[in-house]
Structure formats: structure tokens, C-alpha cells
Coordinates of C-alpha atoms in Angstrom, one line a residue:
Chain A
M239 CA -8.9 12.2 22.1
S240 CA -9.1 13.9 18.7
L241 CA -12.0 13.3 16.4
N242 CA -9.6 11.5 14.1
T243 CA -8.5 9.0 16.7
L244 CA -12.1 8.4 17.7
A245 CA -13.1 7.7 14.1
Q246 CA -10.2 5.4 13.6
A247 CA -11.1 3.6 16.8
L248 CA -14.7 3.2 15.7
V249 CA -13.7 1.8 12.3
S250 CA -11.2 -0.6 13.6
G251 CA -13.6 -1.6 16.4
A252 CA -16.3 -2.3 14.0
L253 CA -13.9 -4.3 11.9
L254 CA -12.7 -6.3 15.0
G255 CA -16.4 -6.8 15.8
C256 CA -17.0 -8.4 12.4
F257 CA -14.2 -10.9 13.2
Y258 CA -15.7 -11.5 16.6
T259 CA -19.1 -12.1 15.0
L260 CA -17.7 -14.6 12.5
M261 CA -15.8 -16.3 15.2
A262 CA -18.7 -16.5 17.7
L263 CA -21.2 -17.6 14.9
S264 CA -19.2 -20.6 13.8
F265 CA -18.6 -21.5 17.5
S266 CA -22.2 -21.3 18.5
M267 CA -23.4 -23.0 15.4
I268 CA -21.4 -26.1 16.3
L269 CA -22.5 -25.8 19.9
G270 CA -26.1 -25.6 18.8
V271 CA -26.1 -28.7 16.6
T272 CA -23.9 -30.9 18.7
R273 CA -24.3 -29.6 22.3
G274 CA -20.5 -29.7 22.3
L275 CA -18.0 -26.9 23.0
N276 CA -15.2 -26.8 20.5
L277 CA -12.2 -25.6 22.6
A278 CA -10.0 -25.9 19.5
H279 CA -12.0 -23.2 17.7
G280 CA -9.5 -20.5 18.1
D281 CA -6.7 -22.8 17.1
L282 CA -8.5 -23.6 13.9
I283 CA -8.7 -19.9 13.1
I284 CA -5.0 -19.5 13.8
L285 CA -4.4 -22.5 11.6
G286 CA -6.4 -20.8 8.8
G287 CA -4.2 -17.7 9.4
Y288 CA -1.0 -19.7 9.1
L289 CA -2.2 -21.4 5.9
G290 CA -2.9 -17.9 4.5
Y291 CA 0.5 -16.7 5.6
W292 CA 2.2 -19.7 4.1
L293 CA 0.4 -19.3 0.8
W294 CA 0.9 -15.5 0.8
S295 CA 4.7 -15.7 1.5
G296 CA 5.1 -18.4 -1.1
S297 CA 3.0 -16.9 -3.9
G298 CA 2.7 -13.2 -3.1
L299 CA -1.0 -13.3 -4.0
H300 CA -3.3 -10.6 -2.7
P301 CA -4.5 -11.8 0.7
L302 CA -8.1 -11.5 -0.2
F303 CA -7.7 -14.2 -2.9
L304 CA -6.4 -16.5 -0.1
V305 CA -9.5 -16.1 2.0
P306 CA -11.5 -18.7 0.0
V307 CA -8.4 -21.0 -0.4
A308 CA -7.9 -21.2 3.4
A309 CA -11.6 -21.6 3.9
A310 CA -11.6 -24.7 1.6
A311 CA -8.4 -26.0 3.1
L312 CA -10.1 -26.6 6.4
L313 CA -12.9 -28.7 4.9
P314 CA -11.2 -32.1 5.5
L315 CA -10.7 -31.1 9.2
A316 CA -14.5 -30.4 9.4
L317 CA -15.2 -34.0 8.4
V318 CA -12.7 -35.3 11.1
W319 CA -14.3 -33.1 13.8
H320 CA -17.8 -34.1 12.7
W321 CA -16.8 -37.8 12.9
L322 CA -15.3 -37.3 16.4
F323 CA -18.3 -35.3 17.7
H324 CA -20.7 -37.9 16.4
R325 CA -19.1 -40.4 18.7
L326 CA -19.0 -38.3 21.8
P327 CA -20.4 -40.2 24.9
E328 CA -22.9 -38.5 27.2
P329 CA -22.7 -36.1 28.8
R330 CA -21.7 -34.4 25.6
E331 CA -21.1 -31.0 27.0
L332 CA -18.4 -32.4 29.3
S333 CA -16.8 -35.0 27.0
S334 CA -16.6 -32.5 24.2
L335 CA -14.4 -30.3 26.5
V336 CA -12.0 -33.2 27.1
L337 CA -11.9 -34.1 23.4
T338 CA -11.4 -30.6 22.0
F339 CA -8.9 -29.6 24.7
G340 CA -6.7 -32.4 23.4
L341 CA -7.3 -31.4 19.8
S342 CA -6.4 -27.8 20.7
L343 CA -3.1 -28.9 22.2
L344 CA -2.5 -31.1 19.2
L345 CA -3.1 -28.3 16.7
Q346 CA -0.9 -25.9 18.7
N347 CA 2.0 -28.3 18.6
I348 CA 1.5 -29.1 14.9
M349 CA 1.6 -25.3 14.2
L350 CA 4.6 -24.9 16.5
A351 CA 6.4 -27.7 14.6
L352 CA 5.5 -26.3 11.1
W353 CA 5.9 -22.6 11.7
R354 CA 8.0 -22.4 14.9
G355 CA 7.2 -19.9 17.6
E356 CA 7.9 -16.7 15.7
Y357 CA 5.3 -14.1 15.2
R358 CA 3.9 -13.9 11.7
L359 CA 1.9 -11.3 9.9
I360 CA 0.4 -11.1 6.4
A361 CA 2.0 -7.7 5.8
S362 CA 0.9 -7.3 2.2
E363 CA 1.8 -4.0 0.6
S364 CA -1.5 -4.0 -1.1
L365 CA -3.1 -3.4 2.3
T366 CA -0.9 -0.5 3.4
G367 CA -1.6 3.1 2.5
S368 CA -4.3 5.3 3.9
L369 CA -7.4 6.9 2.6
G370 CA -8.6 10.4 3.1
L371 CA -12.2 10.8 4.0
G372 CA -13.5 14.2 4.8
G373 CA -10.4 15.1 6.8
L374 CA -10.1 11.7 8.4
R375 CA -7.2 9.4 7.5
L376 CA -8.3 5.8 7.6
N377 CA -6.1 2.8 7.0
Q378 CA -6.9 1.5 3.6
G379 CA -5.9 -2.1 4.4
R380 CA -8.3 -2.2 7.4
L381 CA -11.1 -0.8 5.3
I382 CA -10.6 -3.5 2.6
V383 CA -10.5 -6.2 5.2
A384 CA -13.5 -4.8 7.0
A385 CA -15.4 -4.8 3.7
A386 CA -14.5 -8.4 3.2
A387 CA -15.5 -9.4 6.7
L388 CA -18.8 -7.5 6.3
L389 CA -19.4 -9.3 3.0
V390 CA -18.9 -12.7 4.7
V391 CA -21.1 -11.8 7.7
G392 CA -23.8 -10.5 5.3
G393 CA -23.6 -13.6 3.1
L394 CA -23.9 -15.8 6.1
F395 CA -26.9 -14.0 7.4
L396 CA -28.7 -14.2 4.1
G397 CA -27.7 -17.8 3.8
L398 CA -28.9 -18.7 7.3
T399 CA -32.2 -16.8 7.2
R400 CA -33.3 -16.9 3.5
T401 CA -32.2 -20.3 2.1
R402 CA -33.6 -23.7 2.7
W403 CA -30.4 -25.2 4.1
G404 CA -29.8 -22.2 6.3
R405 CA -33.2 -22.6 7.9
A406 CA -32.5 -26.3 8.3
V407 CA -29.3 -25.5 10.1
R408 CA -30.8 -22.9 12.4
A409 CA -33.8 -25.2 13.3
T410 CA -31.4 -28.1 14.0
S411 CA -29.2 -26.0 16.2
L412 CA -32.3 -24.8 18.2
D413 CA -34.0 -28.2 18.7
R414 CA -32.8 -31.3 17.0
D415 CA -35.9 -33.5 17.5
A416 CA -38.4 -30.7 16.6
A417 CA -36.4 -30.1 13.4
A418 CA -36.4 -33.8 12.5
L419 CA -40.2 -33.9 12.9
L420 CA -40.6 -31.2 10.4
G421 CA -38.8 -33.2 7.8
I422 CA -35.3 -31.8 8.2
N423 CA -32.5 -34.3 7.8
V424 CA -30.7 -33.3 11.0
D425 CA -27.6 -35.4 10.3
A426 CA -27.0 -33.8 7.0
A427 CA -27.7 -30.4 8.6
T428 CA -25.0 -31.1 11.3
R429 CA -22.5 -32.1 8.6
T430 CA -23.3 -28.9 6.7
T431 CA -22.8 -26.9 9.9
F432 CA -19.4 -28.3 10.5
L433 CA -18.3 -27.7 6.9
L434 CA -19.6 -24.1 7.0
A435 CA -18.2 -23.4 10.4
F436 CA -14.7 -24.6 9.4
C437 CA -14.9 -22.6 6.2
L438 CA -15.6 -19.6 8.4
C439 CA -12.6 -20.4 10.6
G440 CA -10.3 -20.5 7.6
A441 CA -11.6 -17.3 6.2
T442 CA -11.6 -15.5 9.5
G443 CA -8.0 -16.7 10.1
V444 CA -6.7 -15.1 6.9
L445 CA -8.4 -11.8 7.6
F446 CA -7.2 -12.0 11.2
A447 CA -3.6 -12.6 10.1
T448 CA -3.5 -9.3 8.1
L449 CA -4.1 -7.4 11.3
H450 CA -2.7 -9.4 14.1
Y451 CA 0.5 -11.3 14.6
L452 CA 0.0 -15.1 14.6
Y453 CA 1.6 -17.3 17.1
P454 CA 0.8 -21.0 17.8
A455 CA -0.8 -20.4 21.2
G456 CA -2.8 -17.4 20.0
G457 CA -6.0 -19.5 19.5
I458 CA -6.7 -19.7 23.2
E459 CA -7.7 -16.1 23.5
L460 CA -9.9 -16.4 20.5
T461 CA -11.7 -19.4 21.9
L462 CA -12.3 -17.5 25.1
L463 CA -13.8 -14.5 23.2
A464 CA -16.0 -16.9 21.2
I465 CA -17.3 -18.4 24.5
V466 CA -17.8 -14.9 26.0
L467 CA -19.8 -13.8 23.0
T468 CA -21.9 -16.9 23.0
I469 CA -22.7 -16.4 26.7
W470 CA -23.8 -12.8 25.8
A471 CA -25.8 -13.6 22.7
G472 CA -27.1 -17.1 23.0
V473 CA -27.2 -19.9 20.5
G474 CA -28.9 -19.3 17.2
R475 CA -29.7 -15.7 17.8
L476 CA -28.0 -14.1 14.8
R477 CA -28.7 -10.5 15.4
S478 CA -27.6 -10.8 19.1
V479 CA -24.3 -12.3 18.0
L480 CA -23.7 -9.5 15.5
A481 CA -24.6 -6.8 18.1
A482 CA -22.5 -8.4 20.8
G483 CA -19.6 -8.9 18.5
I484 CA -19.5 -5.3 17.2
L485 CA -20.1 -3.9 20.7
L486 CA -17.2 -5.9 22.0
G487 CA -15.0 -4.8 19.1
V488 CA -15.9 -1.1 19.5
I489 CA -15.5 -1.1 23.3
E490 CA -12.2 -2.8 22.9
A491 CA -10.9 -0.4 20.3
L492 CA -12.1 2.6 22.3
T493 CA -10.4 1.3 25.4
L494 CA -7.2 0.9 23.4
A495 CA -7.4 4.4 21.9
W496 CA -8.2 6.0 25.2
S497 CA -5.8 4.2 27.6
G498 CA -3.5 1.9 25.7
P499 CA -3.4 -1.9 25.8
R500 CA -3.1 -2.4 29.5
W501 CA -6.9 -1.9 30.3
R502 CA -8.1 -3.9 27.3
E503 CA -8.5 -7.4 28.9
L504 CA -9.7 -6.0 32.1
V505 CA -12.5 -4.1 30.4
V506 CA -13.6 -7.2 28.4
A507 CA -13.6 -9.3 31.6
L508 CA -15.6 -6.6 33.5
M509 CA -18.1 -6.5 30.6
L510 CA -18.5 -10.3 30.8
L511 CA -19.0 -10.2 34.6
G512 CA -21.4 -7.3 34.3
S513 CA -23.6 -9.0 31.7
L514 CA -23.6 -12.2 33.7
L515 CA -24.8 -10.4 36.8
A516 CA -27.4 -8.4 34.8
R517 CA -29.1 -11.4 33.4
S518 CA -28.6 -15.1 33.3
G519 CA -26.9 -15.6 30.0
G520 CA -27.8 -16.7 26.6
L521 CA -25.7 -19.8 26.7
A522 CA -27.8 -21.3 29.5
R523 CA -31.0 -20.2 27.8
G524 CA -29.8 -21.7 24.5
W525 CA -29.5 -25.0 26.2
S526 CA -32.7 -24.9 28.2
H527 CA -35.0 -25.7 25.3
Chain B
M91 CA -63.9 -51.6 5.1
T92 CA -61.5 -49.0 3.9
R93 CA -57.8 -49.7 4.3
A94 CA -56.2 -48.1 7.4
L95 CA -54.0 -45.1 6.9
L96 CA -51.8 -46.1 9.8
E97 CA -51.3 -49.6 11.0
V98 CA -49.3 -50.4 14.1
E99 CA -48.8 -54.1 14.3
G100 CA -47.2 -55.9 17.3
V101 CA -44.8 -53.1 17.9
E102 CA -42.2 -53.3 20.7
A103 CA -40.1 -50.3 21.5
G104 CA -38.6 -48.2 24.3
Y105 CA -35.6 -46.5 25.5
D106 CA -32.0 -47.9 25.7
D107 CA -32.7 -50.8 28.0
V108 CA -36.2 -50.2 29.1
R109 CA -38.9 -51.7 26.9
V110 CA -42.1 -49.6 27.2
L111 CA -44.3 -51.0 24.4
H112 CA -45.1 -54.7 24.3
A113 CA -46.8 -56.1 21.2
C114 CA -48.8 -52.9 20.7
S115 CA -51.3 -52.8 17.8
L116 CA -53.7 -50.2 16.6
E117 CA -55.0 -48.6 13.4
V118 CA -56.1 -45.2 12.3
R119 CA -58.3 -44.9 9.2
A120 CA -58.3 -41.9 6.9
G121 CA -60.4 -39.0 8.3
E122 CA -60.7 -40.5 11.8
F123 CA -59.9 -38.8 15.1
V124 CA -58.4 -41.6 17.3
A125 CA -57.6 -41.0 20.9
L126 CA -54.9 -42.8 22.9
V127 CA -55.6 -42.7 26.6
G128 CA -54.0 -44.4 29.6
P129 CA -52.4 -43.7 32.9
N130 CA -49.0 -42.0 33.2
G131 CA -46.2 -44.1 31.9
A132 CA -48.5 -46.4 29.9
G133 CA -46.5 -45.7 26.7
K134 CA -48.6 -43.1 24.9
S135 CA -45.8 -40.7 24.2
T136 CA -43.5 -43.6 23.5
L137 CA -45.9 -44.9 20.9
L138 CA -46.2 -41.5 19.1
K139 CA -42.4 -41.1 19.2
T140 CA -42.0 -44.6 17.7
I141 CA -44.5 -43.9 14.9
T142 CA -42.6 -40.7 14.0
G143 CA -39.2 -42.4 14.0
L144 CA -37.8 -40.6 17.0
L145 CA -37.5 -44.0 18.8
P146 CA -36.4 -47.2 17.1
V147 CA -38.8 -50.2 16.7
S148 CA -37.3 -53.5 18.1
A149 CA -40.1 -55.7 16.8
G150 CA -43.3 -55.5 14.8
A151 CA -44.3 -53.3 11.9
I152 CA -45.7 -49.8 11.3
R153 CA -47.3 -49.1 8.0
L154 CA -48.5 -45.9 6.4
D155 CA -50.9 -46.6 3.5
G156 CA -49.7 -50.1 3.4
E157 CA -46.0 -49.2 3.2
R158 CA -43.5 -50.0 6.0
I159 CA -42.2 -46.8 7.7
D160 CA -40.6 -48.4 10.7
G161 CA -36.8 -48.1 10.6
L162 CA -36.9 -44.9 8.5
P163 CA -35.3 -41.8 10.0
P164 CA -37.8 -39.1 11.3
Y165 CA -37.3 -36.8 8.4
A166 CA -38.2 -39.5 5.9
I167 CA -41.4 -40.4 7.9
A168 CA -42.3 -36.7 8.0
A169 CA -41.8 -36.6 4.2
R170 CA -44.4 -39.4 3.9
G171 CA -46.9 -37.2 5.6
V172 CA -46.8 -37.9 9.3
A173 CA -46.5 -34.9 11.7
L174 CA -46.2 -34.9 15.4
I175 CA -47.0 -32.0 17.7
P176 CA -44.6 -33.0 20.5
E177 CA -45.2 -32.8 24.2
G178 CA -44.0 -29.5 25.5
R179 CA -44.5 -27.9 22.0
R180 CA -40.8 -27.7 21.2
L181 CA -41.1 -24.4 19.3
F182 CA -38.1 -22.5 18.1
A183 CA -38.3 -19.9 20.8
P184 CA -35.9 -17.2 19.4
L185 CA -37.5 -17.4 15.9
T186 CA -40.6 -15.4 15.1
V187 CA -44.0 -16.9 14.8
R188 CA -43.8 -16.5 11.0
E189 CA -40.4 -18.2 10.9
N190 CA -41.7 -21.1 13.0
L191 CA -44.6 -21.5 10.5
E192 CA -42.3 -21.3 7.5
L193 CA -40.2 -24.1 9.0
G194 CA -43.3 -26.1 9.3
A195 CA -43.6 -26.0 5.6
F196 CA -40.0 -27.2 5.1
L197 CA -41.0 -30.3 3.2
P198 CA -41.2 -29.9 -0.6
R199 CA -44.8 -31.3 -0.5
A200 CA -45.8 -28.5 1.8
H201 CA -43.7 -25.7 0.4
G202 CA -45.7 -25.1 -2.8
Q203 CA -48.9 -24.6 -0.7
E204 CA -47.3 -22.4 1.9
E205 CA -49.3 -19.3 1.3
E206 CA -52.6 -21.2 1.0
T207 CA -52.0 -23.1 4.3
L208 CA -51.0 -19.8 6.0
R209 CA -54.3 -18.2 5.1
L210 CA -56.1 -21.2 6.5
I211 CA -54.1 -21.1 9.7
F212 CA -54.6 -17.4 10.2
R213 CA -58.3 -17.9 9.8
L214 CA -58.2 -20.6 12.4
F215 CA -55.9 -18.7 14.8
P216 CA -56.1 -14.9 14.1
V217 CA -53.8 -14.2 17.0
L218 CA -50.9 -15.9 15.2
Q219 CA -51.3 -13.3 12.3
E220 CA -51.3 -10.4 14.8
K221 CA -48.2 -11.7 16.4
A222 CA -46.5 -13.0 13.3
L223 CA -43.3 -11.0 13.9
A224 CA -43.0 -11.7 17.7
P225 CA -40.5 -14.3 18.8
A226 CA -42.3 -17.6 19.6
G227 CA -40.8 -17.6 23.1
V228 CA -42.8 -14.6 24.3
L229 CA -46.3 -15.9 23.4
S230 CA -48.6 -17.1 26.2
G231 CA -48.9 -20.8 26.8
G232 CA -52.2 -21.1 24.9
E233 CA -50.8 -19.1 21.9
Q234 CA -47.7 -21.3 21.9
Q235 CA -49.8 -24.4 21.8
M236 CA -51.8 -22.9 18.8
L237 CA -48.5 -22.1 17.1
A238 CA -47.3 -25.7 17.7
L239 CA -50.4 -27.1 16.1
A240 CA -50.2 -24.5 13.3
R241 CA -46.6 -25.4 12.6
G242 CA -47.7 -29.1 12.3
L243 CA -50.5 -28.2 9.9
M244 CA -48.1 -26.2 7.7
A245 CA -46.6 -29.5 6.7
R246 CA -49.9 -30.5 5.2
P247 CA -49.7 -33.9 6.9
R248 CA -51.9 -36.9 6.1
L249 CA -51.7 -38.0 9.7
L250 CA -51.4 -35.5 12.5
C251 CA -50.2 -36.9 15.9
L252 CA -50.8 -34.8 19.0
D253 CA -49.0 -35.5 22.3
D254 CA -50.8 -34.2 25.3
P255 CA -52.2 -31.2 23.5
F256 CA -54.1 -29.7 26.4
L257 CA -51.3 -30.0 29.0
G258 CA -51.1 -26.9 31.1
L259 CA -53.7 -24.9 29.3
A260 CA -56.4 -22.9 31.0
R261 CA -60.0 -24.2 30.6
L262 CA -61.1 -21.4 28.3
V263 CA -58.0 -21.9 26.1
T264 CA -58.7 -25.6 26.0
N265 CA -62.2 -24.9 24.8
R266 CA -61.0 -22.8 22.0
F267 CA -58.4 -25.3 21.2
C268 CA -60.9 -28.2 21.0
Q269 CA -63.0 -26.1 18.7
A270 CA -60.1 -25.6 16.4
I271 CA -59.4 -29.3 16.4
R272 CA -63.0 -30.0 15.5
E273 CA -62.8 -27.7 12.6
I274 CA -59.6 -29.4 11.4
T275 CA -61.2 -32.8 11.7
A276 CA -64.3 -31.6 9.9
E277 CA -62.0 -30.6 7.0
G278 CA -60.9 -34.2 6.8
M279 CA -57.7 -34.3 8.7
T280 CA -56.7 -37.7 10.3
I281 CA -55.6 -37.3 13.9
L282 CA -54.1 -39.5 16.5
A283 CA -54.1 -37.8 19.8
A284 CA -52.6 -39.0 23.1
G285 CA -53.1 -37.4 26.5
Q286 CA -54.2 -37.3 30.0
H287 CA -57.4 -35.2 29.5
V288 CA -59.3 -38.3 29.0
R289 CA -62.8 -36.9 28.9
R290 CA -61.9 -34.1 26.5
L291 CA -60.2 -36.5 24.1
L292 CA -62.9 -39.2 24.2
R293 CA -65.6 -36.6 23.4
L294 CA -63.6 -35.5 20.3
A295 CA -62.7 -39.0 19.2
H296 CA -64.4 -41.3 16.7
R297 CA -62.5 -44.2 18.3
A298 CA -60.2 -44.6 21.2
Y299 CA -57.6 -47.0 22.6
L300 CA -56.8 -47.5 26.2
L301 CA -53.1 -48.2 26.8
E302 CA -51.8 -49.9 30.0
E303 CA -48.2 -50.8 30.6
G304 CA -47.4 -50.8 27.0
H305 CA -50.4 -53.0 25.9
V306 CA -53.6 -51.9 24.2
V307 CA -56.2 -53.3 26.7
L308 CA -59.3 -51.8 25.3
S309 CA -60.6 -50.1 22.2
G310 CA -63.9 -48.8 20.9
P311 CA -65.8 -45.6 20.0
G312 CA -64.8 -42.6 22.1
T313 CA -68.1 -42.0 23.8
G314 CA -68.6 -45.7 24.4
L315 CA -65.2 -46.0 26.0
L316 CA -66.1 -43.1 28.3
Q317 CA -68.7 -45.3 29.9
D318 CA -66.5 -48.3 30.3
E319 CA -65.9 -49.7 33.7
R320 CA -62.3 -50.8 32.9
L321 CA -61.4 -47.3 31.8
R322 CA -62.8 -45.9 35.0
R323 CA -60.9 -48.4 37.1
S324 CA -57.7 -47.8 35.2
L325 CA -57.8 -44.0 35.2
I326 CA -60.1 -42.6 37.8
E327 CA -58.6 -44.6 40.6
L328 CA -55.0 -44.0 39.5
I329 CA -55.2 -40.3 39.1
P330 CA -56.2 -38.6 42.3
G331 CA -59.0 -36.2 41.8
G332 CA -60.5 -38.0 38.8
V333 CA -60.0 -38.3 35.1
D334 CA -60.3 -34.7 34.2
Q335 CA -61.5 -31.4 35.5
P336 CA -65.1 -31.9 36.5
T337 CA -66.5 -30.0 33.5
G338 CA -63.7 -31.1 31.2

């Protein structure tokens, strides 16, 4: 493997890692505040991607402008999900699986009806071209998208750790009753979490669609990755999620560069298995308190 | 007589279909340390959860400074100045000691005094300052209990409720903890504490209530109650091995 390939792999791995982080964060935030698993999570991201694709092919706008648009477009769905999750019967962990599995199938079929089964990509010309950097040739589009993803991750981290509402959301996701006793309006924090998580899904979807082909059933794999990362990192552990996301992205990209796509899924599965054997995971610990 | 800070009047409450409290009444005056004792399952925790709004009231009234607070959501009751250090501490384990304390000062009324309260707390519990950047989950049991109490104090409450504050603490740690509570009480904090360490609580308390099967069956000054026959019957015979550790 040449130095150039290695550097390319590291950059695209880190970029993928930012996606994974965004994906896992929004997933685990909802898990934290509701104790419910959202199996339609990946489908929502794909939906965001399709919305971005649809707007881009209609308007020709720069994909980065479409990131906030797709983010805002998913807000009404956040309220629907919040309303449904609010009415989940106990045990919530289980009933959320049934509910969101149904919602996932529903979303997939709506997307199939609207955009058919063809593969779609936001192949904007503004994202092609490469950049020379000390003898390395890096894909310019990937760098722009990586910068956007990093910006979102950074903004989210600042928001969750430094602002009042961010602290309220984190506390609520860690322990609802304890948060309420400190004067935090946990119902409002839950609604905020849904709105924020769905914005993230929309934004992640558009960024994802500039790099990966969209197809209606593509969300399943994303949901699984979000679950894997949550098991690794635990609920409400921001730095762990970032570390796990970037690690997964880099390992995946290195595997791709080294051996091609056939080993990719196997390596991810082995990493999951290994980490589960090495320590009982964060997901279980996140629930235990 | 001064008006009570907290008045609980004929309160009935419980979980979904099990009523735990029956016509429960008590009051806490400003500056008092009031202990709530009783056998397991008497409704001590239920009463504290009902006062703080975690459980709904099905009959009766709860007043803070004369104003009804029953029926309000927990955050609104907290905003009026009632804090509860819940059973089992309920710290935010992955967050640092400092972050836990900052969350304690979430309410606007506490936020402005955050730095001042922090200084006070670090004087009371120096170990929390030493471990300010450690995740709360790695502290020892005693340190966690101090952090739970400190987090409650950060809210600058008018009424501090403690649910089984000495549960699972070693005797030495309990001694230090009692000392801290004495200091807080001396500074004028109003405290309502429930728990199974009857002797400890009654020695700290100005007044105490004995709760049995959801009723207040006895009340009086803490040390007086300690001598009471009914309390002895109720607790000493029920709990094998006595009310407390022998020296407790």
C-alpha cells in the first residue's frame, strides 16, 4: 500500500467516522431519553438523503446548502415519532422494537414508491476535483463534506456540553427522575432531543448521499451500525461515541484499501464480537442506572 | 407559632393500583431537621417521592409556604425550592463530579450563586474538589453519597429531602456524613430525612414522625421518640438485630 493510498484511506475513514458519530449520537440520544430503540433510524437518514437528492436534482443548488433544508424537513416527523414513543406501553425496550420495525418498513415502501428502486447519488460537480497536499492527492469533495460533518459534530458537542438545554438533554438521557428532581423539564428535553436527532438524521442523510448511492432499503445497514456503535460506546458518553465512530470508519476504510470490499463487513462484525467479549458493553451499562 | 414551610395534609398516594399512603399528615418548619422513620414498606420513600412530584397525589394537599404544590410536575416543585437526594443516589455516572454539581445548579435561582455554593461545598467535602474531574461513577460509595448531597445543595433548596442517606455506608463514613449534615443544619437548612438508621436520624432530628403502613402513628422530638415504647415495638422487633448498629 502506497503512502498516498494510506493517506486517502485515513481521510475517508475519518470522514466516514464523522457520519457514524452523527448517526450513533442521534440514535443513542433517543435511546437515552425514551429507553426505546428506533429501528427506523437508518431509514430516516436515507429519507434525508433522498430529500437532498430530490432538491439537488430539481434546483442544482450546492449540496451543502441542502444540508439545513433536509434537516428542517424532518422536523414534523420528529413530532410524530415523539407522539408515538410517548404512548409506548411497557416494556418500552420491546414495544419500541415492534413499533419502529413497522415504521421502518413503512418508510422504505414510501421511498420505494416515490423514488423507485434505482440507485441515486448527489453527484454534484462542485464536489469533484482533487486537491494536492504535499504530494498527496485528496478528493476535494470528500474534504468539503468531511469539514461539514466535523462542523456539525463540533457544534453538537459544544451544544450538548456547554449550553443549558444541552445539559438538560444529557441529564435526561442518563436518568430521567434524577434530572426532573434538579428542576429539568424532562418532557421538554425529550421533545428537544427528538427534534435535534431528526435534524441530525436529515443533515447526515444529505452528506451521506454525496458519497454513497441511496436505495430504499439502505437504511437497515445504517441502523445496525448505529446499534453497534451504541453498544461500544454507551448512552450519553459523547467522547466514546466520537472515538468509536472514527475508529470504525478508519478501520473500515483501511480494510477497503488493503483488501477490497469483500472483507469489510466481516471485519466490522469481528470488531463487534471482539469488543463484546472483551467487556460487557456500554449499551447494557447505559441502561443499568 | 411560625408557619410551617412544608405542610402535608391528609395525603393519599401510591403506585398504579397500590395505595401506600393513607391520610398522611405532617409538617416541617423552617430551619428544622425532621426525621421520618418506620419499618420497611411503611411509605417513607413514597412520601418523599410524592412531596417532590415524582408520584401523583390522589387525595389531600401538600403546601410549601402556604402554596399548593401537589399536582405540579417535579421540575416545577424543584423550582419552588424542594430538593430530594433520592435513594441510591442517582448520580450521572459518566459525567464528572464537576458536571454533576453544575447540573445541580440548573435552576435559574441557583445558577447565579453557583460559584459561591461550590466554594461552600468544597469546604464541606474537600474530596469532591480533589476529584472534580473524575467521572462520578468511579467514586467510592461514601464519596458518591457526598456528591449526591452536594448536588442537592447546589440547587440552594429551601427544603432538602434525604431518602435513606446512610444506606450502605461504612460507620466512619456515616460519622463524617452526619457531621456534614449537622453543619448544614446549623447554617439554617431545613431538612426532611427518611431512613432505616433510626438512632442516627433521631439523634440528628429536632422532631420526628413514625410512619406505619402509610399512617403517621407517632410524632415528637427526636430524642424523646427514641425512648418511646411504641417505636421500640414497631422497629426493634421488626428488624432482626435491632434498630441500628449498636453504636449507631
